[in-house]
Amino acid sequence: MEVARGEKAVVVVPEVRREGSRRSSEARIQEAEGLAEAIGIEIVGERAFRIRSVRPATLLGKGQVEEAAQLVKDNGAGLLIVDASLMPVQQKNLEEETGVKVIDRTGLILEIFGERAATAEGRLQVELAHLDYQAGRLVRSWTHLERQRGGFGFLGGPGETQIEADRRMIRDRMARIRRELEQVKRTRSLHRDRRQRAPWPVVALVGYTNAGKSTLFNRLTGEDVFAENLLFATLDPTMRDIRLPGFDKVILSDTVGFVSDLPTELIAAFRATLEEVRSADLLVHVRNMAHPDREAQSDDVNDVLTSLGLGEEGAPPRLEAWNKVDLLSDEDRERLLEEAKRREDVVPLSALTGDGLNSLRTSMAEKLRSGEQVHQIRLPVSDGSKIAWLHSRGEVLNQRVTEDEVEMDVRLSPDNWARFQALESA
Ligand SMILES: Nc1nc2c(ncn2[C@@H]2O[C@H](COP(=O)(O)OP(=O)(O)OP(=O)(O)O)[C@@H](O)[C@H]2O)c(=O)[nH]1
Ligand SMILES: [Mg+2]
């Protein structure tokens, strides 16, 4: 791929004054560094630039571009990371004006995912996102820099025809990947249907990257999945059985972390990977309460969940796990504990020390017991009495009839769900 490990880079954070933007430039620089370090890039310089009016050609102002170029030169960097979403032409112009490769936030996150994706499906999704991103970067007036980029071999040569040919090749490759993904997805949803009909509830851990989801997962399961002080340590979902008060078996799922300004290309990739989350019976939103941007991070997580169709209607119930309370000052911790007490659905804890884990277990069990949930149920068309039963006891949100099966999304109380399962196994 285009960025080499150990490469020296300068990070610039363009700050466009936006209403509702609550992050400090320091925290943004730190996060961008974290992203770069996640793929082994060495940061040798950084700068935040206030953007008063956007210069369309380069995003950054003229003086700022010069300053960035100087910073690159002074520190012997081979890469400029711009913590924003750049248009292809801006990227190209910045490369020309600074003399080094330029990568934007989307490109950086794609690199991380490219390096981390472990399952076949994860890899396909990331490649799809990458190709989508790259297709947009095929602009006229090819430069030598752009020829170096890519690593797909077929990218190269200037001229309209070449670009057309490249585009076509990318389109073909994307079509092929989509077909492969369809196949993988079909297989997986078969597995899921089978599980969906098993009587075990599923709890998914979601949250901002580095919030402590995997650490909590390990605590609750006794497993040892990869948990590191690293952005996007986890990419592919992992599931394990746990016991909760009153439940012999609950399936706990660890998932990929979210990040602010998640590239749209990747939201699509998330969508499939996170189907597990969508079919969960409970979401536990793990939050790093020791992070200065915890509120902004929480908003980002909610935005991503909403964009995944997990906003309100039909979405699984949620709990918030307020993690890393061990890192707070006594005063801050007291204040948070007080607030948590007043609020429903909030459990303060430390996944590291184990404090608060029992309350979390209790709350999870309570939450799973209370509240109605939407179940995806498949029945043979001929099973009229069960179908009628579901219509009378539950709220049928959706019903699709295939050749010989009815697939229904039905909202049921836990009691009725248990009764239905008893009917099924009778
Ligand atoms: N002090 C403290 N550190 C914690 C706590 N929970 C997690 N950490 C640390 O936070 C870092 C990130 O933890 P992970 O569990 O990998 O976070 P994650 O949410 O799975 O991150 P991604 O997989 O990257 O999305 C690790 O260095 C953990 O040791 C906690 O309660 N207290
Ligand atoms: Mg993790």
XYZ file of C-alpha atoms and ligand atoms in Angstrom:
459
model
C 0.000 0.000 0.000
C 0.974 3.574 -0.278
C 2.248 4.401 3.187
C 5.249 2.614 4.594
C 5.748 1.744 8.238
C 8.363 3.839 9.936
C 7.743 6.684 7.535
C 8.258 10.146 9.025
C 5.248 12.401 8.825
C 4.037 15.858 9.713
C 0.435 16.198 10.892
C -1.593 19.299 10.247
C -5.014 19.857 11.731
C -7.085 22.406 9.827
C -9.653 23.956 12.105
C -12.658 25.245 10.317
C -14.730 27.151 12.800
C -17.906 25.228 13.072
C -20.758 25.584 15.412
C -20.992 22.709 17.828
C -17.367 21.748 17.331
C -16.240 20.964 20.840
C -12.841 19.467 20.402
C -9.674 21.203 21.430
C -6.974 21.398 18.781
C -4.639 19.622 21.143
C -6.973 16.633 21.408
C -7.411 16.589 17.643
C -3.667 16.596 17.073
C -3.319 13.822 19.594
C -5.972 11.727 17.921
C -4.444 12.247 14.473
C -1.090 11.160 15.907
C -2.767 8.129 17.410
C -4.204 7.221 14.031
C -0.806 7.601 12.378
C 0.944 5.597 15.059
C -1.636 2.862 14.655
C 0.080 2.002 11.378
C 3.595 2.661 12.500
C 4.098 6.137 11.085
C 6.461 8.296 13.063
C 5.218 11.809 13.739
C 8.022 14.343 13.556
C 6.018 17.557 13.578
C 2.546 18.879 14.015
C 0.566 22.059 13.628
C -3.021 23.245 13.945
C -4.173 25.831 11.424
C -7.178 28.026 11.904
C -9.011 28.195 8.561
C -10.834 31.497 8.262
C -11.966 31.077 4.701
C -11.331 27.932 2.779
C -8.995 28.252 -0.182
C -10.588 25.737 -2.571
C -7.348 24.750 -4.309
C -5.573 23.559 -1.178
C -7.994 23.911 1.740
C -5.155 25.530 3.706
C -4.274 29.157 3.101
C -1.258 30.058 1.020
C 0.909 30.972 3.994
C -0.186 27.846 5.802
C 0.823 25.628 2.900
C 4.245 27.266 2.936
C 4.502 26.746 6.662
C 3.547 23.092 6.299
C 6.100 22.640 3.528
C 8.748 24.167 5.748
C 7.814 21.914 8.632
C 8.084 18.910 6.342
C 11.481 20.026 5.129
C 12.887 20.913 8.539
C 11.937 17.536 9.954
C 12.887 15.405 6.986
C 9.329 14.068 6.645
C 8.236 12.069 3.639
C 4.541 12.402 4.263
C 2.070 15.114 5.139
C -1.056 14.036 6.994
C -3.972 16.438 6.752
C -6.579 15.734 9.390
C -9.534 16.602 7.177
C -11.309 15.235 4.201
C -9.487 16.516 1.126
C -10.875 16.691 -2.354
C -8.683 14.861 -4.868
C -7.548 18.081 -6.476
C -6.607 19.567 -3.103
C -4.537 16.536 -2.310
C -2.782 16.806 -5.655
C -2.086 20.518 -5.257
C -0.770 20.055 -1.743
C 1.563 17.330 -2.973
C 2.874 19.635 -5.658
C 3.361 22.521 -3.281
C 4.984 20.584 -0.452
C 6.906 18.059 -2.549
C 5.804 15.074 -0.457
C 2.983 12.569 -0.419
C -0.199 13.836 1.189
C -2.772 11.685 2.877
C -6.055 12.864 4.384
C -8.034 11.514 7.319
C -10.079 9.163 5.177
C -6.968 7.787 3.515
C -5.288 7.315 6.874
C -8.212 5.431 8.377
C -8.462 3.293 5.262
C -4.774 2.421 5.646
C -5.338 1.321 9.227
C -8.286 -0.800 8.279
C -6.385 -2.250 5.354
C -3.642 -3.328 7.680
C -5.911 -4.669 10.410
C -8.752 -6.413 8.676
C -8.397 -10.066 9.523
C -11.438 -11.871 8.210
C -12.106 -12.440 4.543
C -15.168 -10.269 4.779
C -13.346 -7.475 6.565
C -10.666 -7.471 3.910
C -13.166 -7.363 1.080
C -15.038 -4.491 2.649
C -11.929 -2.470 3.223
C -10.718 -3.079 -0.299
C -14.071 -1.963 -1.608
C -13.907 1.213 0.438
C -10.359 1.796 -0.721
C -11.219 1.355 -4.392
C -14.164 3.685 -3.997
C -11.850 6.260 -2.468
C -9.260 5.726 -5.157
C -11.719 5.994 -8.030
C -12.407 9.532 -6.885
C -8.690 10.313 -6.930
C -8.213 9.529 -10.597
C -7.959 13.063 -11.816
C -6.575 14.448 -15.024
C -3.008 15.763 -15.220
C -1.415 12.790 -13.624
C 1.739 13.638 -11.733
C 4.676 11.454 -10.898
C 3.502 11.522 -7.312
C 0.203 10.012 -8.180
C 1.854 7.314 -10.159
C 3.716 6.299 -7.031
C 0.494 6.090 -5.148
C -1.830 3.164 -5.401
C 0.143 0.029 -5.360
C -2.431 -1.524 -7.623
C 0.037 -1.859 -10.447
C -2.418 -0.833 -13.071
C -2.494 2.764 -11.970
C -0.126 4.843 -14.014
C 0.422 6.659 -17.244
C -1.062 10.055 -17.993
C -3.890 10.900 -20.332
C -7.599 10.609 -20.589
C -7.651 7.113 -22.073
C -5.495 5.733 -19.340
C -7.734 7.256 -16.686
C -10.765 5.793 -18.416
C -9.129 2.389 -18.477
C -8.157 2.652 -14.822
C -11.669 3.683 -13.898
C -13.114 0.761 -15.743
C -10.736 -1.637 -14.054
C -11.587 -0.246 -10.652
C -15.291 -0.493 -11.436
C -14.922 -4.103 -12.539
C -12.942 -5.000 -9.473
C -15.540 -3.317 -7.262
C -18.341 -5.229 -8.932
C -16.476 -8.465 -8.341
C -15.881 -7.675 -4.688
C -19.539 -6.798 -4.222
C -20.527 -10.172 -5.600
C -18.074 -11.951 -3.307
C -19.380 -9.968 -0.359
C -22.942 -10.922 -1.210
C -21.889 -14.533 -1.032
C -20.097 -14.157 2.312
C -23.065 -12.265 3.673
C -25.534 -14.931 2.641
C -23.513 -17.572 4.420
C -23.229 -15.430 7.506
C -26.900 -14.568 7.692
C -27.691 -18.256 7.547
C -25.516 -18.678 10.617
C -27.134 -15.743 12.271
C -30.666 -16.916 11.631
C -29.791 -20.127 13.290
C -28.428 -18.263 16.261
C -31.249 -15.745 16.298
C -33.654 -18.533 16.921
C -31.597 -19.879 19.771
C -32.842 -18.554 23.081
C -29.674 -16.682 23.989
C -29.688 -12.937 24.145
C -26.855 -11.038 22.495
C -25.115 -8.057 24.102
C -22.840 -5.902 21.942
C -20.149 -3.572 23.259
C -19.938 -0.401 21.191
C -18.038 2.841 21.635
C -15.309 5.178 20.563
C -11.990 3.625 19.662
C -9.723 3.091 22.701
C -12.630 3.445 25.155
C -11.867 0.046 26.674
C -14.342 -2.282 24.957
C -11.909 -5.154 24.523
C -10.573 -4.748 28.049
C -14.132 -4.956 29.355
C -14.832 -7.886 27.054
C -11.841 -9.730 28.485
C -12.935 -8.932 32.027
C -16.422 -10.261 31.442
C -15.431 -13.348 29.480
C -12.081 -14.264 30.977
C -10.724 -14.167 27.444
C -7.609 -12.507 26.225
C -8.498 -10.652 23.050
C -6.185 -7.935 21.810
C -6.620 -4.806 23.925
C -4.039 -2.085 23.512
C -3.569 1.592 23.882
C -3.951 1.838 20.152
C -6.639 3.303 17.945
C -8.585 0.620 16.121
C -7.018 -2.269 17.966
C -10.143 -4.288 17.187
C -11.599 -4.579 13.720
C -13.533 -7.770 13.413
C -16.232 -8.666 15.894
C -15.517 -11.410 18.436
C -18.194 -13.262 20.379
C -18.125 -15.315 23.556
C -20.646 -16.778 25.976
C -20.997 -15.293 29.434
C -23.296 -15.860 32.383
C -25.366 -13.098 33.924
C -27.595 -13.161 36.991
C -30.603 -15.204 35.911
C -29.162 -16.056 32.492
C -27.243 -19.243 31.878
C -25.960 -18.002 28.634
C -25.642 -14.585 27.040
C -23.537 -13.906 23.986
C -21.192 -10.950 24.367
C -19.812 -9.299 21.253
C -16.767 -7.022 21.053
C -16.803 -4.697 18.048
C -14.760 -2.186 16.107
C -14.430 1.249 17.666
C -15.828 4.406 16.149
C -14.035 7.635 15.469
C -15.143 11.146 14.624
C -15.609 11.981 10.941
C -15.707 8.354 9.995
C -15.287 8.242 6.223
C -18.572 7.537 4.473
C -16.830 4.813 2.494
C -16.202 3.040 5.754
C -19.650 3.502 7.206
C -20.778 1.205 4.431
C -18.135 -1.292 5.469
C -19.201 -0.970 9.094
C -22.782 -1.550 8.139
C -22.178 -5.143 7.188
C -19.685 -5.915 9.943
C -22.004 -4.423 12.484
C -25.041 -6.404 11.564
C -24.163 -8.259 14.718
C -24.745 -5.051 16.593
C -28.013 -4.442 14.846
C -29.402 -7.786 15.829
C -28.225 -7.466 19.437
C -30.700 -7.471 22.314
C -28.728 -4.878 24.235
C -26.036 -2.347 23.365
C -23.511 -1.376 25.999
C -21.944 1.939 25.062
C -18.469 1.913 26.596
C -17.177 5.435 27.267
C -13.748 6.665 28.288
C -14.781 9.099 31.029
C -11.179 10.197 31.534
C -10.952 11.653 28.032
C -11.232 15.429 27.689
C -13.488 14.997 24.653
C -15.762 12.406 26.174
C -18.934 14.319 25.321
C -17.932 14.884 21.705
C -16.923 11.226 21.444
C -20.274 10.152 22.792
C -22.039 12.307 20.199
C -19.905 10.731 17.478
C -20.818 7.259 18.604
C -24.493 8.159 18.637
C -24.194 9.645 15.158
C -22.606 6.485 13.793
C -25.231 4.320 15.474
C -27.933 6.482 13.958
C -26.361 6.227 10.526
C -26.376 2.464 10.978
C -30.113 2.608 11.511
C -29.810 2.187 15.268
C -31.307 5.542 16.166
C -34.623 4.920 17.835
C -37.368 2.853 16.363
C -36.772 -0.844 16.773
C -33.204 -0.317 18.022
C -31.925 -2.471 20.881
C -32.059 -0.907 24.364
C -28.843 0.659 25.643
C -26.707 0.958 28.724
C -23.763 3.286 29.185
C -20.642 1.876 30.814
C -18.700 4.843 32.148
C -15.239 3.368 31.970
C -11.802 4.359 33.254
C -13.115 5.980 36.439
C -9.845 4.894 38.058
C -8.098 7.619 36.074
C -10.257 10.434 37.435
C -9.352 12.701 40.305
C -11.262 11.970 43.518
C -13.337 15.058 42.981
C -14.231 14.232 39.373
C -14.995 10.655 40.286
C -17.344 11.716 43.077
C -19.168 14.034 40.727
C -19.549 11.337 38.088
C -20.724 8.735 40.579
C -23.355 11.172 41.813
C -24.528 11.870 38.305
C -24.601 8.186 37.436
C -26.754 7.504 40.466
C -29.316 10.008 39.301
C -29.437 8.579 35.813
C -30.952 5.386 34.669
C -28.971 3.092 32.443
C -25.549 4.341 33.490
C -22.926 2.203 35.232
C -19.601 3.729 36.292
C -16.746 1.242 36.295
C -13.140 0.462 35.601
C -12.491 -2.400 33.243
C -8.888 -2.272 34.384
C -9.387 -2.644 38.133
C -12.690 -4.514 37.914
C -14.556 -1.915 39.979
C -18.229 -1.716 39.113
C -18.287 -4.900 37.048
C -20.883 -6.541 39.237
C -23.250 -3.602 38.908
C -22.766 -3.799 35.191
C -23.639 -7.484 35.193
C -26.774 -6.776 37.227
C -27.826 -3.892 35.010
C -27.275 -5.922 31.870
C -29.416 -8.726 33.207
C -32.175 -6.325 34.281
C -32.127 -4.566 30.973
C -32.315 -7.845 29.089
C -35.299 -8.932 31.150
C -37.218 -5.717 30.804
C -38.437 -4.205 27.644
C -39.721 -5.587 24.434
C -37.474 -6.573 21.671
C -37.691 -7.076 17.964
C -37.040 -10.610 16.807
C -36.453 -11.835 13.315
C -38.465 -14.978 12.893
C -38.760 -17.349 9.978
C -41.560 -19.828 9.623
C -42.808 -22.110 6.899
C -45.773 -20.526 5.113
C -47.786 -23.560 6.085
C -47.387 -22.799 9.793
C -50.550 -20.690 9.945
C -51.244 -21.102 13.638
C -47.842 -19.825 14.771
C -48.024 -16.937 12.341
C -51.435 -16.038 13.721
C -50.107 -16.409 17.274
C -47.315 -13.922 16.543
C -49.788 -11.464 15.056
C -52.005 -11.652 18.106
C -49.293 -11.506 20.778
C -46.722 -9.279 19.153
C -46.400 -6.325 16.873
C -45.391 -7.423 13.391
C -43.193 -4.674 11.994
C -42.274 -6.358 8.787
C -43.276 -9.415 6.905
C -41.697 -10.865 3.785
C -42.941 -13.936 2.061
C -40.593 -15.996 -0.040
C -41.509 -19.156 -1.888
C -42.271 -21.274 1.121
C -41.228 -19.172 4.091
C -42.459 -16.140 5.955
C -39.797 -13.883 7.438
C -41.113 -11.544 10.114
C -39.724 -8.820 12.339
C -41.861 -9.049 15.450
C -41.742 -6.980 18.613
C -42.380 -9.245 21.578
C -42.268 -8.974 25.333
C -39.644 -11.250 26.872
C -42.441 -13.446 28.253
C -44.066 -13.877 24.900
C -40.723 -14.518 23.295
C -40.115 -17.299 25.790
C -43.626 -18.675 25.127
C -43.022 -18.590 21.425
C -39.802 -20.504 21.851
C -41.606 -23.077 23.900
C -44.146 -23.391 21.064
C -41.311 -23.815 18.615
C -39.662 -26.612 20.500
C -42.938 -28.328 21.334
N -6.794 3.160 33.413
C -7.629 2.424 32.687
N -7.287 2.020 31.462
C -8.155 1.287 30.749
C -9.427 0.914 31.266
N -10.067 0.189 30.322
C -9.221 0.101 29.268
N -8.059 0.761 29.527
C -6.906 0.900 28.613
O -7.303 1.606 27.459
C -6.608 1.132 26.316
C -7.582 0.727 25.222
O -8.314 -0.384 25.645
P -9.037 -1.365 24.622
O -9.827 -2.310 25.456
O -8.100 -1.907 23.610
O -10.028 -0.340 23.918
P -11.069 -0.640 22.740
O -12.282 0.164 23.070
O -11.244 -2.094 22.561
O -10.310 0.013 21.516
P -10.428 -0.335 19.940
O -10.460 -1.794 19.766
O -9.210 0.319 19.407
O -11.683 0.349 19.476
C -5.740 -0.023 26.795
O -4.449 0.477 27.013
C -6.401 -0.427 28.109
O -5.501 -1.001 29.035
C -9.767 1.369 32.587
O -10.843 1.131 33.133
N -8.838 2.115 33.232
Mg -10.937 -3.287 20.978
